[in-house]
Coordinates of C-alpha atoms and ligand atoms in Angstrom, one line a residue:
X215 CA -17.7 -11.9 6.5
X216 CA -16.6 -8.6 5.7
X217 CA -13.0 -7.5 5.1
X218 CA -13.1 -4.3 7.0
X219 CA -15.6 -2.6 9.1
X220 CA -15.0 1.4 9.7
X221 CA -16.9 1.8 12.9
X222 CA -18.4 4.8 14.3
X223 CA -17.1 7.7 12.2
X224 CA -18.9 10.5 11.0
X225 CA -19.7 9.3 7.5
X226 CA -20.3 11.5 4.5
X227 CA -23.0 9.6 2.3
X228 CA -25.1 10.6 -0.5
X229 CA -28.0 11.1 2.0
X230 CA -26.2 13.5 4.4
X231 CA -23.5 13.1 7.2
X232 CA -24.2 10.7 9.9
X233 CA -22.5 8.5 12.7
X234 CA -22.4 5.1 11.0
X235 CA -20.5 1.8 10.4
X236 CA -19.2 1.0 6.8
X237 CA -18.6 -2.3 5.8
X238 CA -16.2 -3.4 3.0
X239 CA -16.2 -6.6 1.1
X240 CA -13.2 -7.0 -1.3
X241 CA -12.9 -3.7 -3.2
X242 CA -16.2 -2.4 -2.9
X243 CA -18.5 -1.1 0.0
X244 CA -21.0 -3.8 1.2
X245 CA -23.3 -1.8 3.6
X246 CA -23.6 1.6 5.2
X247 CA -25.6 1.1 8.7
X248 CA -26.3 2.4 12.1
X249 CA -23.4 2.0 14.6
X250 CA -23.2 -1.4 16.0
X251 CA -25.5 -3.2 13.2
X252 CA -22.5 -5.5 12.2
X253 CA -21.8 -8.2 14.9
X254 CA -18.5 -8.4 16.5
X255 CA -16.2 -10.8 14.5
X256 CA -18.2 -10.3 11.1
X257 CA -15.0 -8.5 9.7
X258 CA -11.4 -9.6 9.4
X259 CA -10.4 -6.1 10.7
X260 CA -12.5 -3.3 12.6
X261 CA -11.2 0.2 12.2
X262 CA -12.1 2.4 15.0
X263 CA -13.1 5.8 13.3
X264 CA -15.1 7.5 16.4
X265 CA -14.6 11.1 16.3
X266 CA -13.2 10.9 12.8
X267 CA -14.6 11.9 9.6
X268 CA -15.2 9.2 7.1
X269 CA -15.5 10.6 3.5
X270 CA -15.0 9.4 0.0
X271 CA -11.6 9.5 -1.2
X272 CA -10.5 12.9 -2.9
X273 CA -10.6 13.2 -6.8
X274 CA -8.3 15.6 -8.3
X275 CA -9.8 16.0 -12.1
X276 CA -6.9 18.0 -13.3
X277 CA -3.4 16.8 -12.8
X278 CA -0.2 16.6 -15.1
X279 CA 2.3 13.9 -14.4
X280 CA 5.6 13.0 -16.5
X281 CA 4.8 16.2 -18.6
X282 CA 6.6 18.4 -20.9
X283 CA 7.8 21.3 -19.2
X284 CA 9.3 24.2 -21.1
X285 CA 12.5 25.9 -19.4
X286 CA 13.7 29.5 -19.8
X287 CA 16.8 28.4 -21.6
X288 CA 14.9 26.9 -24.6
X289 CA 15.2 23.2 -23.3
X290 CA 12.5 21.2 -21.7
X291 CA 12.1 18.4 -19.5
X292 CA 9.7 15.8 -18.1
X293 CA 7.9 16.5 -14.6
X294 CA 7.9 13.9 -11.9
X295 CA 5.7 10.9 -12.7
X296 CA 2.6 9.2 -11.5
X297 CA 4.4 6.9 -9.1
X298 CA 5.4 9.8 -7.1
X299 CA 2.4 12.0 -7.5
X300 CA -0.1 9.2 -6.9
X301 CA 1.7 8.1 -3.7
X302 CA 1.5 12.0 -2.5
X303 CA -2.1 12.1 -3.5
X304 CA -2.8 9.0 -1.3
X305 CA -1.0 10.5 1.6
X306 CA -3.5 13.4 1.6
X307 CA -6.7 11.3 0.9
X308 CA -7.1 11.5 -2.8
X309 CA -7.5 8.2 -4.5
X310 CA -8.3 9.2 -8.1
X311 CA -6.4 11.5 -10.5
X312 CA -7.4 12.6 -14.0
X313 CA -4.6 13.5 -16.2
X314 CA -4.2 14.2 -19.7
X315 CA -3.1 12.2 -23.0
X316 CA -1.9 14.6 -25.5
X317 CA -2.6 13.9 -29.3
X318 CA 0.0 15.3 -31.5
X319 CA -0.2 15.6 -35.3
X320 CA 2.0 12.7 -36.1
X321 CA -0.1 9.9 -34.4
X322 CA -4.0 9.2 -33.9
X323 CA -6.1 9.3 -30.7
X324 CA -5.9 5.7 -30.3
X325 CA -2.1 5.4 -30.4
X326 CA -2.2 8.7 -28.1
X327 CA -3.9 6.8 -25.5
X328 CA -1.8 3.5 -25.9
X329 CA 1.6 5.8 -25.5
X330 CA 0.2 7.7 -22.3
X331 CA -0.4 4.0 -20.8
X332 CA 3.2 3.1 -21.1
X333 CA 3.8 6.2 -18.6
X334 CA 1.0 5.0 -16.2
X335 CA 0.2 1.2 -16.1
X336 CA 2.2 -0.2 -13.4
X337 CA 3.2 3.2 -12.2
X338 CA 0.4 4.6 -10.2
X339 CA -0.6 3.9 -6.8
X340 CA -4.1 5.3 -7.1
X341 CA -6.7 5.0 -9.5
X342 CA -6.5 7.2 -12.8
X343 CA -8.0 8.4 -16.0
X344 CA -7.1 10.9 -18.8
X345 CA -8.6 13.6 -20.7
X346 CA -7.9 13.7 -24.4
X347 CA -5.8 16.9 -25.2
X348 CA -6.0 18.2 -28.5
X349 CA -3.8 20.8 -29.9
X350 CA -3.3 23.2 -33.0
X351 CA -4.9 22.6 -36.3
X352 CA -7.1 19.6 -36.4
X353 CA -7.3 17.2 -39.3
X354 CA -10.7 16.1 -40.3
X355 CA -9.8 12.6 -39.5
X356 CA -9.5 13.0 -36.1
X357 CA -13.2 13.6 -35.5
X358 CA -13.7 10.0 -36.0
X359 CA -11.2 9.1 -33.9
X360 CA -12.5 11.1 -31.2
X361 CA -16.0 9.9 -31.6
X362 CA -14.6 6.2 -31.3
X363 CA -12.7 7.2 -28.0
X364 CA -15.9 8.7 -26.3
X365 CA -17.7 5.3 -27.2
X366 CA -14.6 3.6 -25.9
X367 CA -14.6 5.1 -22.5
X368 CA -12.6 8.3 -23.1
X369 CA -15.3 10.9 -23.1
X370 CA -13.5 14.3 -22.2
X371 CA -11.5 16.4 -24.7
X372 CA -9.2 19.1 -23.5
X373 CA -8.9 22.4 -25.6
X374 CA -7.0 25.4 -25.3
X375 CA -8.3 28.7 -26.9
X376 CA -4.8 30.3 -26.2
X377 CA -1.2 29.6 -26.8
X378 CA -0.7 30.8 -23.0
X379 CA 2.9 32.1 -23.6
X380 CA 4.7 33.4 -26.9
X381 CA 6.9 30.3 -26.6
X382 CA 4.2 27.8 -26.7
X383 CA 2.7 28.6 -30.4
X384 CA 0.8 25.9 -31.9
X385 CA -1.4 24.7 -28.9
X386 CA -4.5 26.8 -29.3
X387 CA -7.3 25.2 -31.5
X388 CA -9.3 27.8 -33.8
X389 CA -13.0 28.4 -33.2
X390 CA -13.9 26.5 -36.5
X391 CA -12.2 23.4 -35.5
X392 CA -13.7 23.8 -31.9
X393 CA -17.1 23.8 -33.4
X394 CA -16.5 20.5 -35.2
X395 CA -15.3 18.9 -32.3
X396 CA -18.4 20.4 -30.2
X397 CA -20.5 18.8 -32.7
X398 CA -18.8 15.4 -32.1
X399 CA -19.2 15.9 -28.3
X400 CA -22.8 16.7 -28.5
X401 CA -23.5 13.7 -30.8
X402 CA -21.3 11.3 -28.8
X403 CA -22.0 12.4 -25.2
X404 CA -18.6 13.5 -24.7
X405 CA -17.6 16.6 -22.4
X406 CA -15.3 19.6 -23.4
X407 CA -12.7 20.5 -20.5
X408 CA -11.5 23.9 -21.7
X409 CA -8.6 26.1 -21.1
X410 CA -10.3 29.5 -22.0
X411 CA -8.4 32.6 -22.4
X412 CA -8.6 35.2 -25.3
X413 CA -5.5 34.7 -27.2
X414 CA -5.5 38.4 -28.7
X415 CA -5.5 40.2 -25.4
X416 CA -2.9 37.8 -23.9
X417 CA -0.3 38.1 -26.4
X418 CA -1.2 42.0 -26.8
X419 CA -0.2 42.3 -23.0
X420 CA 3.0 40.2 -23.6
X421 CA 4.1 42.5 -26.3
X422 CA 2.9 45.5 -24.2
X423 CA 4.6 44.5 -21.0
X424 CA 7.9 43.2 -22.9
X425 CA 7.9 46.9 -24.8
X426 CA 7.6 48.7 -21.6
X427 CA 10.2 46.6 -19.8
X428 CA 7.8 45.1 -17.2
X429 CA 8.7 41.5 -17.5
X430 CA 8.9 40.6 -14.1
X431 CA 6.4 37.9 -13.3
X432 CA 4.8 39.8 -10.8
X433 CA 2.9 41.4 -13.4
X434 CA 1.4 38.1 -14.5
X435 CA -2.1 39.1 -13.7
X436 CA -2.0 42.1 -16.0
X437 CA -1.3 39.5 -18.9
X438 CA -3.6 36.8 -18.2
X439 CA -6.3 39.4 -17.1
X440 CA -10.0 39.4 -16.2
X441 CA -11.1 40.7 -19.5
X442 CA -9.4 37.6 -21.4
X443 CA -11.3 35.3 -19.3
X444 CA -14.5 37.3 -19.6
X445 CA -14.2 37.3 -23.5
X446 CA -12.8 34.1 -24.1
X447 CA -15.3 32.3 -21.6
X448 CA -18.2 34.0 -23.2
X449 CA -17.3 33.4 -26.9
X450 CA -16.7 29.6 -26.2
X451 CA -19.9 29.3 -24.4
X452 CA -21.9 31.1 -27.0
X453 CA -20.5 28.4 -29.6
X454 CA -21.4 25.7 -27.2
X455 CA -24.8 27.0 -27.1
X456 CA -25.1 27.1 -30.9
X457 CA -24.7 23.0 -30.9
X458 CA -27.5 21.8 -28.5
X459 CA -26.0 19.0 -26.3
X460 CA -22.5 20.5 -25.9
X461 CA -21.5 20.3 -22.3
X462 CA -18.3 21.7 -20.9
X463 CA -16.2 21.9 -18.2
X464 CA -14.6 25.2 -17.6
X465 CA -11.0 24.4 -16.1
X466 CA -8.9 26.4 -13.8
X467 CA -11.5 29.6 -13.5
X468 CA -9.4 32.0 -12.0
X469 CA -11.6 35.5 -12.5
X470 CA -15.0 36.6 -11.3
X471 CA -15.7 37.3 -14.9
X472 CA -15.5 33.8 -15.6
X473 CA -17.6 32.8 -12.7
X474 CA -20.1 35.3 -14.1
X475 CA -20.0 33.6 -17.7
X476 CA -20.4 30.2 -16.1
X477 CA -23.4 31.5 -14.0
X478 CA -25.1 33.0 -16.9
X479 CA -25.1 29.9 -19.4
X480 CA -26.2 27.7 -16.4
X481 CA -29.1 30.1 -15.7
X482 CA -29.9 29.4 -19.6
X483 CA -30.2 25.9 -18.8
X484 CA -26.9 24.8 -20.6
X485 CA -24.7 22.3 -19.1
X486 CA -21.6 24.1 -18.0
X487 CA -19.5 23.3 -15.2
X488 CA -16.7 25.4 -13.5
X489 CA -13.3 23.9 -11.8
X490 CA -11.1 26.3 -9.8
X491 CA -7.9 25.9 -8.2
X492 CA -7.2 25.9 -4.5
X493 CA -4.3 28.4 -5.1
X494 CA -6.7 30.7 -7.0
X495 CA -8.9 30.6 -3.9
X496 CA -6.4 31.3 -1.4
X497 CA -3.6 33.3 -3.0
X498 CA -3.8 36.5 -5.2
X499 CA -1.3 38.4 -7.3
X500 CA 0.2 40.1 -4.4
X501 CA 1.5 36.7 -3.2
X502 CA 3.8 36.9 -6.4
X503 CA 5.8 39.4 -4.4
X504 CA 6.9 36.9 -1.6
X505 CA 10.2 35.2 -1.7
X506 CA 9.9 32.4 -4.4
X507 CA 6.6 33.8 -5.5
X508 CA 6.3 31.7 -8.4
X509 CA 5.5 28.6 -6.5
X510 CA 2.2 30.4 -6.2
X511 CA 1.8 30.4 -9.9
X512 CA -0.1 28.5 -12.6
X513 CA -1.7 29.6 -15.9
X514 CA -3.9 31.6 -16.2
X515 CA -2.5 33.6 -13.2
X516 CA -3.7 34.6 -9.6
X517 CA -5.8 37.5 -9.8
X518 CA -7.4 40.0 -7.2
X519 CA -8.9 39.4 -4.0
X520 CA -12.5 40.3 -5.5
X521 CA -11.9 37.5 -7.9
X522 CA -11.0 35.2 -5.1
X523 CA -14.3 36.4 -3.3
X524 CA -16.2 35.5 -6.8
X525 CA -14.8 32.1 -6.8
X526 CA -15.8 31.4 -3.0
X527 CA -19.2 32.7 -3.8
X528 CA -19.4 30.5 -7.2
X529 CA -19.0 27.4 -5.0
X530 CA -22.2 28.4 -3.2
X531 CA -24.2 29.3 -6.0
X532 CA -23.2 26.4 -8.3
X533 CA -21.0 27.9 -10.9
X534 CA -17.8 26.5 -9.3
X535 CA -18.4 22.7 -9.0
X536 CA -15.0 21.3 -8.1
X537 CA -11.6 22.4 -6.7
X538 CA -8.7 20.9 -8.4
X539 CA -4.9 21.2 -8.4
X540 CA -3.5 21.7 -12.0
X541 CA -0.8 19.5 -10.4
X542 CA 3.0 19.5 -11.7
X543 CA 5.4 18.0 -9.6
X544 CA 9.0 19.5 -9.8
X545 CA 11.7 20.8 -7.5
X546 CA 11.4 24.2 -6.2
X547 CA 14.6 25.2 -8.3
X548 CA 12.7 24.1 -11.5
X549 CA 9.6 25.9 -10.2
X550 CA 11.7 29.1 -9.6
X551 CA 14.0 29.0 -12.5
X552 CA 11.9 31.3 -14.8
X553 CA 11.1 34.9 -13.3
X554 CA 9.6 36.7 -16.4
X555 CA 6.1 36.8 -17.5
X556 CA 6.8 34.8 -20.4
X557 CA 9.1 32.1 -18.6
X558 CA 7.4 31.1 -15.4
X559 CA 6.6 27.4 -15.2
X560 CA 2.9 26.5 -14.7
X561 CA 1.3 23.9 -12.6
X562 CA 1.6 23.7 -9.0
X563 CA 2.3 21.2 -6.3
X564 CA -0.8 20.3 -4.6
X565 CA -2.1 16.8 -4.9
X566 CA -1.3 16.2 -1.5
X567 CA -2.6 19.0 0.6
X568 CA -5.7 19.7 -1.1
X569 CA -7.9 17.8 0.9
X570 CA -6.5 19.0 4.3
X571 CA -6.2 22.8 3.0
X572 CA -9.8 22.7 1.7
X573 CA -11.0 21.2 4.9
X574 CA -9.7 24.0 6.9
X575 CA -11.0 26.7 4.5
X576 CA -14.3 25.2 3.9
X577 CA -15.7 23.6 6.8
X578 CA -13.4 25.0 9.7
X579 CA -13.2 28.5 8.6
X580 CA -16.1 29.2 6.4
X581 CA -18.7 26.8 8.1
X582 CA -19.4 24.8 4.9
X583 CA -21.0 21.2 5.7
X584 CA -19.2 17.9 5.4
X585 CA -21.2 17.2 2.6
X586 CA -20.6 20.4 0.5
X587 CA -16.8 20.1 1.2
X588 CA -17.0 16.4 0.0
X589 CA -18.9 17.3 -3.1
X590 CA -16.4 20.2 -4.0
X591 CA -13.1 17.9 -3.5
X592 CA -14.5 14.5 -4.6
X593 CA -18.2 13.9 -5.6
X594 CA -18.8 16.6 -8.2
X595 CA -15.9 15.5 -10.2
X596 CA -17.1 12.1 -10.2
X597 CA -20.4 13.2 -11.5
X598 CA -19.3 15.4 -14.1
X599 CA -16.5 13.0 -15.4
X600 CA -18.6 10.0 -15.5
X601 CA -17.3 8.1 -12.5
X602 CA -20.3 8.4 -10.3
X603 CA -21.5 6.3 -8.2
X604 CA -18.4 3.9 -8.8
X605 CA -16.2 6.8 -7.3
X606 CA -17.0 9.9 -5.0
X607 CA -19.5 7.9 -3.0
X608 CA -20.0 5.9 0.4
X609 CA -22.7 3.8 -0.8
X610 CA -23.3 0.0 -1.2
X611 CA -21.8 -1.0 -4.3
X612 CA -19.4 1.8 -5.0
X613 CA -15.6 1.4 -4.9
X614 CA -14.2 1.4 -1.3
X615 CA -12.2 4.7 -1.7
X616 CA -12.4 6.4 1.7
X617 CA -10.3 9.1 3.5
X618 CA -10.5 9.1 7.3
X619 CA -9.7 12.5 8.5
X620 CA -8.5 13.2 12.1
X621 CA -9.4 16.6 13.4
X622 CA -6.9 18.2 15.7
X623 CA -5.5 21.3 17.2
X624 CA -4.7 23.7 14.4
X625 CA -1.1 23.3 13.1
X626 CA 1.1 24.6 10.5
X627 CA 2.0 22.6 7.6
X628 CA 5.4 21.9 7.2
X629 CA 7.0 20.7 4.1
X630 CA 8.5 17.8 6.0
X631 CA 5.1 16.6 6.3
X632 CA 4.5 16.1 2.5
X633 CA 5.7 13.3 0.2
X634 CA 5.8 15.0 -3.2
X635 CA 8.7 17.3 -3.7
X636 CA 11.2 19.7 -1.8
X637 CA 8.8 22.6 -1.6
X638 CA 5.0 23.2 -0.9
X639 CA 3.0 26.5 -1.7
X640 CA 1.0 25.4 1.5
X641 CA 3.9 25.2 3.7
X642 CA 3.0 27.3 6.8
X643 CA -0.8 27.0 6.0
X644 CA -2.8 26.2 9.0
X645 CA -4.3 22.8 8.9
X646 CA -7.5 21.5 11.2
X647 CA -7.6 18.0 9.8
X648 CA -5.4 15.6 8.0
X649 CA -6.2 12.0 6.7
X650 CA -5.1 9.5 9.0
X651 CA -5.9 6.7 6.8
X652 CA -6.8 6.3 3.2
X653 CA -8.4 3.3 1.5
X654 CA -8.2 2.3 -2.3
X655 CA -10.7 -0.3 -3.4
X656 CA -10.7 -1.9 0.2
X657 CA -7.0 -1.9 0.7
X658 CA -5.5 0.4 3.4
X659 CA -2.7 2.2 1.5
X660 CA -2.1 5.0 4.0
X661 CA -2.2 4.4 7.7
X662 CA -1.0 6.9 10.3
X663 CA 1.6 8.5 7.9
X664 CA 2.7 5.0 6.7
X665 CA 2.7 4.2 3.1
X666 CA 1.4 0.8 2.4
X667 CA 0.4 1.2 -1.2
X668 CA 2.3 0.2 -4.4
X669 CA 2.5 1.5 -8.0
X670 CA 1.1 -1.7 -9.0
X671 CA -2.3 -0.8 -7.0
X672 CA -3.6 1.8 -9.4
X673 CA -6.3 0.9 -12.3
X674 CA -7.1 2.9 -15.4
X675 CA -10.9 4.1 -15.1
X676 CA -13.0 4.0 -18.3
X677 CA -15.6 6.7 -18.3
X678 CA -19.1 7.6 -19.5
X679 CA -20.7 11.0 -18.9
X680 CA -24.2 10.6 -17.4
X681 CA -27.0 11.8 -19.6
X682 CA -28.1 14.4 -16.9
X683 CA -24.7 16.0 -16.9
X684 CA -25.3 16.9 -20.4
X685 CA -29.0 17.4 -20.2
X686 CA -28.8 20.7 -18.2
X687 CA -26.7 22.1 -15.4
X688 CA -27.0 18.9 -12.9
X689 CA -24.9 20.2 -10.0
Ligands
LIG1674 ZN1 -3.5 21.9 -16.6

């Protein structure tokens, strides 16, 4: 007896897309078979998915919940937490999020993870995991702790090569320390997840624009510019090349120069992967001039139409493997409180609309196959981050994390459709399909817009990066 059968949908499986029935027993997928294979009455519930798309639940590998957000007046606040963001994510068909556990100098890696668990355990409606985030000067003792953490199921390490803004000094890690971390990653089978910008160029441009009294945030793309991405990506990729076995995931690629640097490294056989954000693909620096233009911003910055094209091309050539959100959930008031190049808040509200928006842009508008689309919003993140095939696949033995999308006549997305906060950068965006049902490990958690999940449903995901991901550019 199965618990659920999803019958007759267009199912995205590792072998391709076909009309299939999916049988679920408990928390996992028991079988995927031709329509009608399973006898009537062989499941407690049969969900009719005819005419609908049945895909692996979305995976967002880059979110920040309950996150320290510096404000222009010098104070700071915490952004909304995992309960709220995960609920919205599930409404939008995303079933797994990867956030960050930020190490600080007064603690160790183990305690960093334990402290972050206090924010998350019992407070997340979907499954989740953390990247370990390092900042500032790294004490030598930290390297051993990182090695232990990688072995214990926390294999991804976030590093900044920039302080990002003049007020956030102490964030970047110098290249000597990055070099030592890479040696640990290579030896232990970890993965570096990198925010790469050239700090000298970025800080120079802050000084220059402040001197010239051109501080309005519309000029952000001049500060966090293509040259910065070019120089920093190449430097960090060369460093990785010097330590064989170093695999890197370049976060929020925003410029064509970043795409080119990743492509060159991959052409050498290096295990380098690229993430972009849906706002970088679909907005550019001109959008900063729209009313409340801050809502389109995250760091580094929106760029030009040519950069957008390079990001899209990267999804076809393999240099861009995932589309994430850099989720920061806050109100419109907070998101627009800063208006200078040096005080605009980063992050973006997008965990919920990501699947619907990218379906429209990839499948409906650009003719991507359903498989390619599912790779970019789910499966590739699972593969790179050490979650596959438990996550990111509709296959026997995988967790039954499923989004069922209903295609419909194109409509405009309204913020009232969404469950996250009081604004969305995606309001007014045309939508061609939307999740009608989301299933998390066999439990129907969203059905026709009704939320049936709970903050007790989510589970932490320990991870191990697969050897083929580290051996070379596997995707
Ligand atoms: Zn981020």
